[in-house]
Amino acid sequence: MASAQGAEDRPDAEDTAETEEAIYEEVMPCNRMELSQRLAVEELITTEASYVHNIQLCVSDIRAHLQKKQLPDLDLEGLFSNTDDILHVSIRFLKGLEATATQEHDQLLCISTLFQEFKEEMETVYKIYCASYEHALLLVESYRKDPRLQKEILETLNVTVPHTGASDLSFFLVMPVQRVTKYPLLLGKILENTPASASAYPALQAAVRAMAQVNTNINEYKRRREVATKYNKAEHLTLRDRFARLNTHSITKKTTRLSRLFMHEAGIVPKTEDRVYDDLEEKFQCVVSSVAMLKENVASYLGHLEPFLLCKTVPPADSWACLGGSYGDLGSLAPQKQRLDRLVCQPLCSLSDMLVGPQQLVKKRLDKLLDYEEIQERKSEMGSVTYDEEAAMNTYLAINALLVAELPRFNQAALQLLGQIVCSLSTLQRDLAAQVLHQAEKELEQMPHGRMPLPSFWKMVEDTLQQSGAQLRTFCQTFETVTPSPVTQPLNPAEERKVLSLVSKHGPDKLYQVTSNISGSKDLDLTLQRGQIVALLQSVDTKGNTSRWLVDAGGPRGFVPAGKLQPYCPVQSQQPGMQMPALESRLSSSFCLSQVVAGFSFAARSPQEVSLQAGQPVVVLEPHDKKGSKEWSLVDVNGQRGYVPSSYLVTVPVQEPTGWSLPV
């Protein structure tokens, strides 16, 4: 019976063992998933702590040690870029991760929320670093080829971080790039070990997508920056270099762009409108014009400031001489120029240089837009485009997206810098005015009337001004009633020949004399000296302005102000013993010059001839025709040129002056 009872108990024991084994098999996978999840979370936190520690070493130890060396050929900003911003964000992010450890059941949800909160900050700092990472590697490679710099870098690494075994700066520079790309992988590992039924599962999915999007945006930003770097460099090419670049493809491309631009202007095809970009470009062009205008004004200001700072004390003859002369030693104000150069000129030139790259990019965007429109039109007709055309379209989209994203920040930064420059200029000018006023007050104290009461001083000034006004009025009245006698000036042989030529061409009644120096400022204006004699051709310019006359200066012809000409009035020298000019002595016996006139009337019979009236003055240009025959002469009659019979011309005497006068 006992044996029977034992036989009955054995099946129950076997069933119990099988049940326990089944339960164990069901529980163990859950425990393994939970363990893997916990390990993935710990890996995220521990690796983040290690990463932050390494970035701190890079910033506070390595870079600081290199800064102390003050190596002029070492570009620390290019090497480390914005690692300070990355470190600041990473420290705050690490504190948030460590704080999630206290949330036992909600830790995964807190981690997911933390990544969502830091998404934009991470994208902002890491995209700048990743875009400049290739440049940093190029710098590292160039420093390897310089034994002196490489020695200094290795010494810094051995002193600051010997435990890392790093043999190059690239060991630390690659860490931010690796870290931002690893975030989606770490989150994905946590997600893989999280049951789909868990409450934190959707949040983890969103965090994985967010960090993947961050990496996608960084790559896109990097691609745009590479395109911009290619096109924003200002090229200074010679004409030969430009011709060397011409080929069939470039000529075709430029011709297509030009024709597209003409069709835009003619309204044949519509322009692609982008209101957002157009507004940004308008603001940018305003910044460019403002910087250019400010540079011109500052240059003019410096040109006036330098002679002002160099003025010295001139001892006055009396108290009133000080009011009209310079006073005070302004040599102590010389540092004003150095301050102006440091606070205004250098920042302004740097800002102007910063505008070159964006200007090139804006110009290149227009070219790529014309290509884009042409390809889009072809695509709508044919349904497909080539690989190169697709690349050209992507290039335009990349440049446009980069400008739309970067121009607002660039415009804002440029305006801030421009405002600071203007404020610095205003402050320096205010300080200069204060120093000059202080110097003037010290000088005024030494004047005889420096301590006079203000009402008495103004009364004395008014009396002095009234007295000076009365003297001026008396002088004007005297000047109007008494005409100063002209001054006789001898003429050199060249001037004599020129005056004789003017008289023979235009007659003595057309001669005028320049009363003061004339400096031509417009097209077709003449520059003449005081006393020069000219002949009037027209008393009005091409626009009907009677204040500008057309004159012949004995060779060049042009316009001069009518107010600086007076009719030439020859006078004879009245001073005894004065030597007569050469021209005057030549003509003193007869006081006459010769004038060619038409002795008989002549009617032109061909376009090469010109008609004459008897007694009409003419100017003989050539006393023969083109074949050398003296039977015909080339003449000028009232501006018309042509041939007339030489026998029809006679020479008659014309009375001329015995001297040439200059105005007083």
Short mmCIF file of N, CA, C and O in Angstrom, two decimals, residues 321-363:
data_model
loop_
_atom_site.label_atom_id
_atom_site.label_comp_id
_atom_site.label_asym_id
_atom_site.label_seq_id
_atom_site.Cartn_x
_atom_site.Cartn_y
_atom_site.Cartn_z
N ALA A 321 42.98 138.99 -31.79
CA ALA A 321 43.65 138.09 -32.72
C ALA A 321 43.40 136.63 -32.34
O ALA A 321 43.40 135.75 -33.18
N CYS A 322 43.18 136.40 -31.05
CA CYS A 322 42.91 135.03 -30.60
C CYS A 322 41.61 134.51 -31.18
O CYS A 322 41.46 133.31 -31.42
N LEU A 323 40.64 135.40 -31.38
CA LEU A 323 39.34 134.95 -31.86
C LEU A 323 39.42 134.50 -33.31
O LEU A 323 38.62 133.68 -33.75
N GLY A 324 40.37 135.02 -34.06
CA GLY A 324 40.47 134.63 -35.46
C GLY A 324 41.57 133.63 -35.73
O GLY A 324 41.65 133.08 -36.81
N GLY A 325 42.45 133.38 -34.77
CA GLY A 325 43.56 132.47 -34.99
C GLY A 325 43.43 131.21 -34.18
O GLY A 325 42.48 131.02 -33.43
N SER A 326 44.41 130.31 -34.31
CA SER A 326 44.42 129.06 -33.54
C SER A 326 45.13 129.31 -32.22
O SER A 326 46.07 130.08 -32.15
N TYR A 327 44.68 128.63 -31.21
CA TYR A 327 45.27 128.80 -29.90
C TYR A 327 45.22 127.47 -29.17
O TYR A 327 44.42 126.59 -29.48
N GLY A 328 46.07 127.34 -28.22
CA GLY A 328 46.09 126.11 -27.43
C GLY A 328 46.96 125.07 -28.09
O GLY A 328 46.99 124.91 -29.29
N ASP A 329 47.71 124.34 -27.28
CA ASP A 329 48.55 123.25 -27.77
C ASP A 329 47.72 121.98 -27.75
O ASP A 329 47.44 121.42 -26.69
N LEU A 330 47.32 121.51 -28.93
CA LEU A 330 46.48 120.32 -29.03
C LEU A 330 47.30 119.07 -29.27
O LEU A 330 46.76 118.04 -29.65
N GLY A 331 48.62 119.16 -29.07
CA GLY A 331 49.44 117.97 -29.26
C GLY A 331 49.08 116.86 -28.29
O GLY A 331 49.26 115.68 -28.57
N SER A 332 48.53 117.23 -27.11
CA SER A 332 48.13 116.22 -26.14
C SER A 332 46.92 115.42 -26.59
O SER A 332 46.60 114.39 -26.01
N LEU A 333 46.25 115.91 -27.65
CA LEU A 333 45.08 115.19 -28.15
C LEU A 333 45.44 114.17 -29.21
O LEU A 333 44.55 113.57 -29.82
N ALA A 334 46.73 113.98 -29.46
CA ALA A 334 47.15 113.02 -30.49
C ALA A 334 46.64 111.61 -30.22
O ALA A 334 46.31 110.88 -31.16
N PRO A 335 46.57 111.14 -28.96
CA PRO A 335 46.03 109.78 -28.73
C PRO A 335 44.60 109.60 -29.23
O PRO A 335 44.14 108.47 -29.36
N GLN A 336 43.92 110.72 -29.51
CA GLN A 336 42.56 110.62 -30.04
C GLN A 336 42.54 109.83 -31.34
O GLN A 336 41.63 109.02 -31.58
N LYS A 337 43.57 110.02 -32.14
CA LYS A 337 43.61 109.31 -33.42
C LYS A 337 43.82 107.82 -33.21
O LYS A 337 43.22 106.99 -33.90
N GLN A 338 44.68 107.46 -32.25
CA GLN A 338 44.89 106.03 -31.96
C GLN A 338 43.61 105.38 -31.44
O GLN A 338 43.26 104.26 -31.82
N ARG A 339 42.90 106.09 -30.57
CA ARG A 339 41.65 105.55 -30.05
C ARG A 339 40.61 105.40 -31.17
O ARG A 339 39.87 104.42 -31.22
N LEU A 340 40.58 106.38 -32.06
CA LEU A 340 39.64 106.32 -33.18
C LEU A 340 39.96 105.14 -34.10
O LEU A 340 39.06 104.45 -34.58
N ASP A 341 41.25 104.90 -34.29
CA ASP A 341 41.64 103.79 -35.15
C ASP A 341 41.28 102.46 -34.49
O ASP A 341 40.79 101.54 -35.16
N ARG A 342 41.48 102.35 -33.19
CA ARG A 342 41.24 101.09 -32.49
C ARG A 342 39.75 100.81 -32.29
O ARG A 342 39.31 99.66 -32.41
N LEU A 343 38.98 101.85 -31.99
CA LEU A 343 37.57 101.65 -31.64
C LEU A 343 36.60 101.84 -32.80
O LEU A 343 35.46 101.38 -32.72
N VAL A 344 37.06 102.48 -33.86
CA VAL A 344 36.15 102.77 -34.98
C VAL A 344 36.67 102.19 -36.30
O VAL A 344 35.99 101.39 -36.95
N CYS A 345 37.88 102.59 -36.69
CA CYS A 345 38.37 102.21 -38.02
C CYS A 345 38.58 100.71 -38.16
O CYS A 345 38.12 100.10 -39.13
N GLN A 346 39.27 100.11 -37.21
CA GLN A 346 39.53 98.67 -37.31
C GLN A 346 38.25 97.84 -37.26
O GLN A 346 38.06 96.95 -38.10
N PRO A 347 37.33 98.09 -36.30
CA PRO A 347 36.07 97.33 -36.34
C PRO A 347 35.26 97.58 -37.62
O PRO A 347 34.64 96.66 -38.14
N LEU A 348 35.30 98.81 -38.12
CA LEU A 348 34.54 99.11 -39.33
C LEU A 348 35.13 98.37 -40.54
O LEU A 348 34.38 97.84 -41.38
N CYS A 349 36.45 98.32 -40.63
CA CYS A 349 37.08 97.57 -41.73
C CYS A 349 36.80 96.08 -41.60
O CYS A 349 36.58 95.39 -42.60
N SER A 350 36.82 95.56 -40.37
CA SER A 350 36.51 94.15 -40.16
C SER A 350 35.07 93.85 -40.57
O SER A 350 34.80 92.82 -41.21
N LEU A 351 34.16 94.74 -40.22
CA LEU A 351 32.76 94.55 -40.61
C LEU A 351 32.62 94.60 -42.13
O LEU A 351 31.86 93.81 -42.72
N SER A 352 33.34 95.49 -42.76
CA SER A 352 33.29 95.57 -44.22
C SER A 352 33.82 94.29 -44.86
O SER A 352 33.26 93.80 -45.85
N ASP A 353 34.87 93.72 -44.29
CA ASP A 353 35.40 92.46 -44.81
C ASP A 353 34.42 91.31 -44.58
O ASP A 353 34.32 90.39 -45.41
N MET A 354 33.69 91.36 -43.46
CA MET A 354 32.71 90.31 -43.18
C MET A 354 31.58 90.31 -44.21
O MET A 354 30.95 89.27 -44.44
N LEU A 355 31.31 91.45 -44.81
CA LEU A 355 30.19 91.54 -45.76
C LEU A 355 30.52 90.95 -47.12
O LEU A 355 29.62 90.70 -47.92
N VAL A 356 31.81 90.73 -47.40
CA VAL A 356 32.21 90.27 -48.74
C VAL A 356 31.64 88.89 -49.03
O VAL A 356 31.07 88.64 -50.10
N GLY A 357 31.80 87.95 -48.06
CA GLY A 357 31.30 86.59 -48.27
C GLY A 357 29.81 86.53 -48.53
O GLY A 357 29.37 85.96 -49.54
N PRO A 358 28.97 87.11 -47.65
CA PRO A 358 27.53 87.12 -47.93
C PRO A 358 27.16 87.82 -49.23
O PRO A 358 26.23 87.40 -49.92
N GLN A 359 27.89 88.88 -49.59
CA GLN A 359 27.60 89.55 -50.86
C GLN A 359 27.83 88.60 -52.04
O GLN A 359 27.03 88.55 -52.98
N GLN A 360 28.92 87.85 -51.97
CA GLN A 360 29.20 86.88 -53.04
C GLN A 360 28.12 85.81 -53.08
O GLN A 360 27.69 85.38 -54.15
N LEU A 361 27.66 85.39 -51.90
CA LEU A 361 26.66 84.34 -51.85
C LEU A 361 25.31 84.84 -52.38
O LEU A 361 24.59 84.10 -53.07
N VAL A 362 24.96 86.08 -52.07
CA VAL A 362 23.72 86.66 -52.60
C VAL A 362 23.78 86.76 -54.12
O VAL A 362 22.80 86.48 -54.82
N LYS A 363 24.94 87.17 -54.63
CA LYS A 363 25.10 87.26 -56.08
C LYS A 363 25.02 85.88 -56.73
O LYS A 363 24.41 85.71 -57.78
#
